[in-house]
Amino acid sequence: FEEGKLYGREEELSEVMNAFRNLKTNERREVLCITGDSGTGKSALAMQMRKPVEDMGGYFLAEKFDELQQVQQVPAVFSALNHFCAEVCRRGGSVLDNMRERLHKALGSDGKVLVGLIPNLSNIIEEYQGAADTSTLTAPELTGQAAFMLLLFCSRQLIRTISCPEHPAVLLLDDMQWADELSLQLLEAVTTDDEIKSFLVIACYRDGEVLVD
C-alpha cells in the first residue's frame, strides 16, 4: 500500500476533483458537503485534493473547528486565511510580490481591521504592521454593526483577491458541526458574493449534527 493514499474512495475523490476543475471553466462559487459518521474518512478524502489542487495552480486552505473552542480567539475561517498568508510569505519572490500588490489594491488602509484575526497579513502588507496592537476588531471584541460590516467587507475583498480562474481556491473546513458563529456569518457572506469567482468550500461534518438550510 502506498503511504498517504486513500483506498476505496476513488469515485468520491473523482467527484470532489471535478468540482474543483469546474471552478476553472465556470468561474463560480461552490459549496461541497462531505458527511458521514466519525472515523469514516471524510477529512482524509478532502485532504487528498491538496496536492492536485496545488499542482494545477490553485490554493488549498484548510482548518478544523474545535468542539472545546467554539468561542475561540481566532475563528477557524480566519485561521485558515492566516495560514494561507504565511504560505505566501514562505514562497516569497514573485508570488509574494504579486499577492502584496493585489491585496493592497483590494484592501487599502481598511485592511488593517483584519490584522487582529489574520496577523500574517501584516507580513505581506508591511504598512499593516502594528495594527494588531491598536485594533479593537479582534474576534471577542467585535462591537457595533458598522465595525462588523467593515470586517465582512474586507474579508470578502481578501477572498475575491485570493481566488481567481487562474488560481482557484479551495477552503476545507473540517468538523463543521462545531463551527463558531463568526465563521458561519463569513461563510454566508462569501458564498453569496457574486464578485467571488472560482472558490470552492468543502464542509465536512458528522451526519445528524448540522442543520443544512
XYZ file of C-alpha atoms in Angstrom:
213
model
C 0.000 0.000 0.000
C 1.182 3.493 -0.826
C 1.570 5.721 2.229
C -0.935 8.575 2.318
C -3.114 7.126 -0.437
C -6.844 6.711 0.239
C -8.179 3.358 -0.952
C -11.762 2.509 -1.857
C -12.853 6.155 -2.305
C -11.771 6.727 -5.902
C -15.279 7.567 -7.110
C -15.860 10.132 -4.365
C -12.413 11.645 -4.910
C -13.148 11.963 -8.621
C -16.364 13.853 -7.833
C -14.528 16.204 -5.484
C -11.802 16.885 -8.064
C -14.418 17.507 -10.777
C -15.924 20.186 -8.547
C -12.514 21.870 -8.440
C -11.958 21.611 -12.191
C -15.332 23.257 -12.766
C -14.018 26.350 -10.993
C -11.562 26.977 -13.804
C -14.184 26.768 -16.536
C -17.313 28.113 -14.839
C -15.637 30.720 -12.593
C -18.279 30.260 -9.931
C -18.560 29.610 -6.204
C -19.494 26.182 -4.963
C -20.138 24.524 -1.620
C -19.470 20.803 -1.357
C -20.612 18.904 1.733
C -18.956 15.665 2.851
C -20.911 13.938 5.584
C -20.671 10.697 7.498
C -20.110 9.183 10.892
C -16.980 9.867 12.895
C -13.966 7.973 11.559
C -15.355 7.296 8.073
C -12.620 9.197 6.224
C -14.361 12.495 5.450
C -11.302 14.600 6.225
C -8.871 12.193 4.552
C -10.958 12.261 1.371
C -10.932 16.061 1.214
C -7.233 16.309 2.063
C -6.419 14.149 -0.970
C -7.191 17.263 -3.013
C -4.294 19.323 -1.675
C -1.528 18.127 -3.997
C -3.536 18.033 -7.262
C -5.065 21.438 -6.492
C -1.647 22.983 -5.885
C -0.191 21.188 -8.921
C -2.928 22.809 -11.039
C -2.046 26.282 -9.777
C -4.761 26.513 -7.145
C -4.669 27.396 -3.459
C -5.694 24.935 -0.773
C -6.734 26.356 2.600
C -7.770 24.109 5.467
C -8.786 24.385 9.096
C -10.578 22.322 11.696
C -13.232 23.501 14.131
C -12.750 22.550 17.776
C -15.593 21.323 19.969
C -13.991 22.895 23.045
C -13.213 26.248 21.391
C -16.414 27.350 19.701
C -15.806 30.752 21.247
C -12.149 30.825 20.232
C -9.696 33.684 19.922
C -9.396 33.269 16.142
C -12.362 31.696 14.303
C -11.432 28.785 12.049
C -12.069 30.538 8.724
C -9.734 33.373 9.672
C -7.179 30.873 10.950
C -7.197 29.207 7.516
C -6.648 32.591 5.866
C -3.807 33.271 8.299
C -2.103 30.005 7.314
C -2.540 30.980 3.654
C -0.792 34.322 4.238
C 2.056 32.513 5.990
C 2.431 30.186 2.990
C 2.557 33.148 0.593
C 5.348 34.654 2.689
C 7.182 31.330 2.765
C 7.120 31.120 -1.040
C 8.409 34.673 -1.361
C 9.681 36.045 -4.663
C 7.176 36.871 -7.384
C 4.396 35.001 -5.552
C 4.717 37.320 -2.562
C 5.206 40.461 -4.653
C 2.161 39.747 -6.820
C -0.071 38.935 -3.855
C 1.128 42.042 -1.999
C 0.237 44.278 -4.929
C -3.187 42.706 -5.458
C -4.139 42.690 -1.777
C -3.006 46.267 -1.227
C -5.091 47.407 -4.182
C -8.154 45.488 -2.982
C -7.968 46.310 0.731
C -6.307 49.719 1.002
C -5.980 51.068 4.514
C -9.238 49.396 5.596
C -7.486 46.038 5.512
C -5.872 46.833 8.854
C -9.082 45.696 10.553
C -8.209 42.129 9.555
C -4.811 42.027 11.235
C -6.210 41.144 14.657
C -7.689 37.995 13.098
C -5.144 37.395 10.314
C -1.818 38.577 11.792
C 0.271 37.142 8.939
C -1.440 39.584 6.591
C 0.862 42.262 8.030
C 3.846 40.244 6.788
C 2.518 40.648 3.244
C 1.476 44.302 3.519
C 4.112 45.949 5.695
C 2.095 49.086 6.395
C -0.325 46.947 8.409
C 2.398 46.010 10.889
C 1.482 47.165 14.379
C -2.216 47.316 13.522
C -2.952 44.303 15.733
C -1.643 46.209 18.756
C -4.106 49.061 18.287
C -7.065 47.434 16.556
C -10.190 46.747 18.600
C -11.522 44.411 15.950
C -10.323 41.096 17.366
C -12.926 38.354 17.396
C -14.116 38.589 21.032
C -14.332 42.386 20.860
C -16.374 42.988 17.713
C -18.985 45.535 18.599
C -21.228 47.713 16.529
C -22.834 46.987 13.197
C -20.521 49.325 11.293
C -17.386 47.585 12.581
C -18.842 44.186 11.826
C -19.863 45.132 8.295
C -16.390 46.558 7.614
C -14.859 43.297 8.789
C -17.097 41.272 6.459
C -16.412 43.623 3.549
C -12.645 43.357 3.932
C -12.883 39.587 4.355
C -14.805 39.316 1.096
C -12.274 41.551 -0.629
C -9.473 39.317 0.617
C -11.112 36.169 -0.744
C -12.009 37.890 -4.030
C -8.306 38.643 -4.441
C -7.032 35.202 -3.452
C -9.417 33.275 -5.676
C -9.476 33.734 -9.442
C -9.801 31.499 -12.530
C -6.009 31.315 -12.889
C -5.627 30.321 -9.227
C -8.883 28.790 -7.931
C -9.078 28.437 -4.162
C -10.380 25.565 -2.072
C -11.330 26.149 1.564
C -11.667 22.908 3.537
C -13.460 23.226 6.870
C -13.496 20.111 8.995
C -15.889 19.322 11.871
C -18.411 21.950 10.769
C -20.802 20.684 13.428
C -18.707 22.757 15.865
C -18.494 25.908 13.745
C -18.362 29.265 15.529
C -20.880 31.977 14.755
C -18.440 34.420 13.163
C -17.135 31.784 10.746
C -20.694 30.893 9.747
C -21.537 34.540 9.101
C -18.420 34.984 6.998
C -19.183 31.833 5.019
C -22.678 33.102 4.287
C -21.225 36.415 3.123
C -18.628 34.911 0.776
C -20.805 32.168 -0.689
C -23.459 34.720 -1.659
C -20.998 37.282 -3.066
C -21.282 37.324 -6.863
C -17.880 39.028 -7.142
C -16.099 35.985 -5.714
C -15.073 33.643 -8.523
C -13.532 30.179 -8.675
C -13.955 29.449 -4.972
C -14.860 26.043 -3.531
C -15.848 25.494 0.103
C -15.685 21.900 1.310
C -17.612 21.394 4.540
C -17.026 18.146 6.427
C -19.383 17.278 9.259
C -20.988 14.410 11.066
C -24.380 13.162 9.945
C -27.250 14.425 12.047
C -25.240 17.125 13.841
C -25.628 20.021 11.386
C -28.841 21.643 10.189
C -28.482 22.244 6.440
C -30.585 25.196 5.328
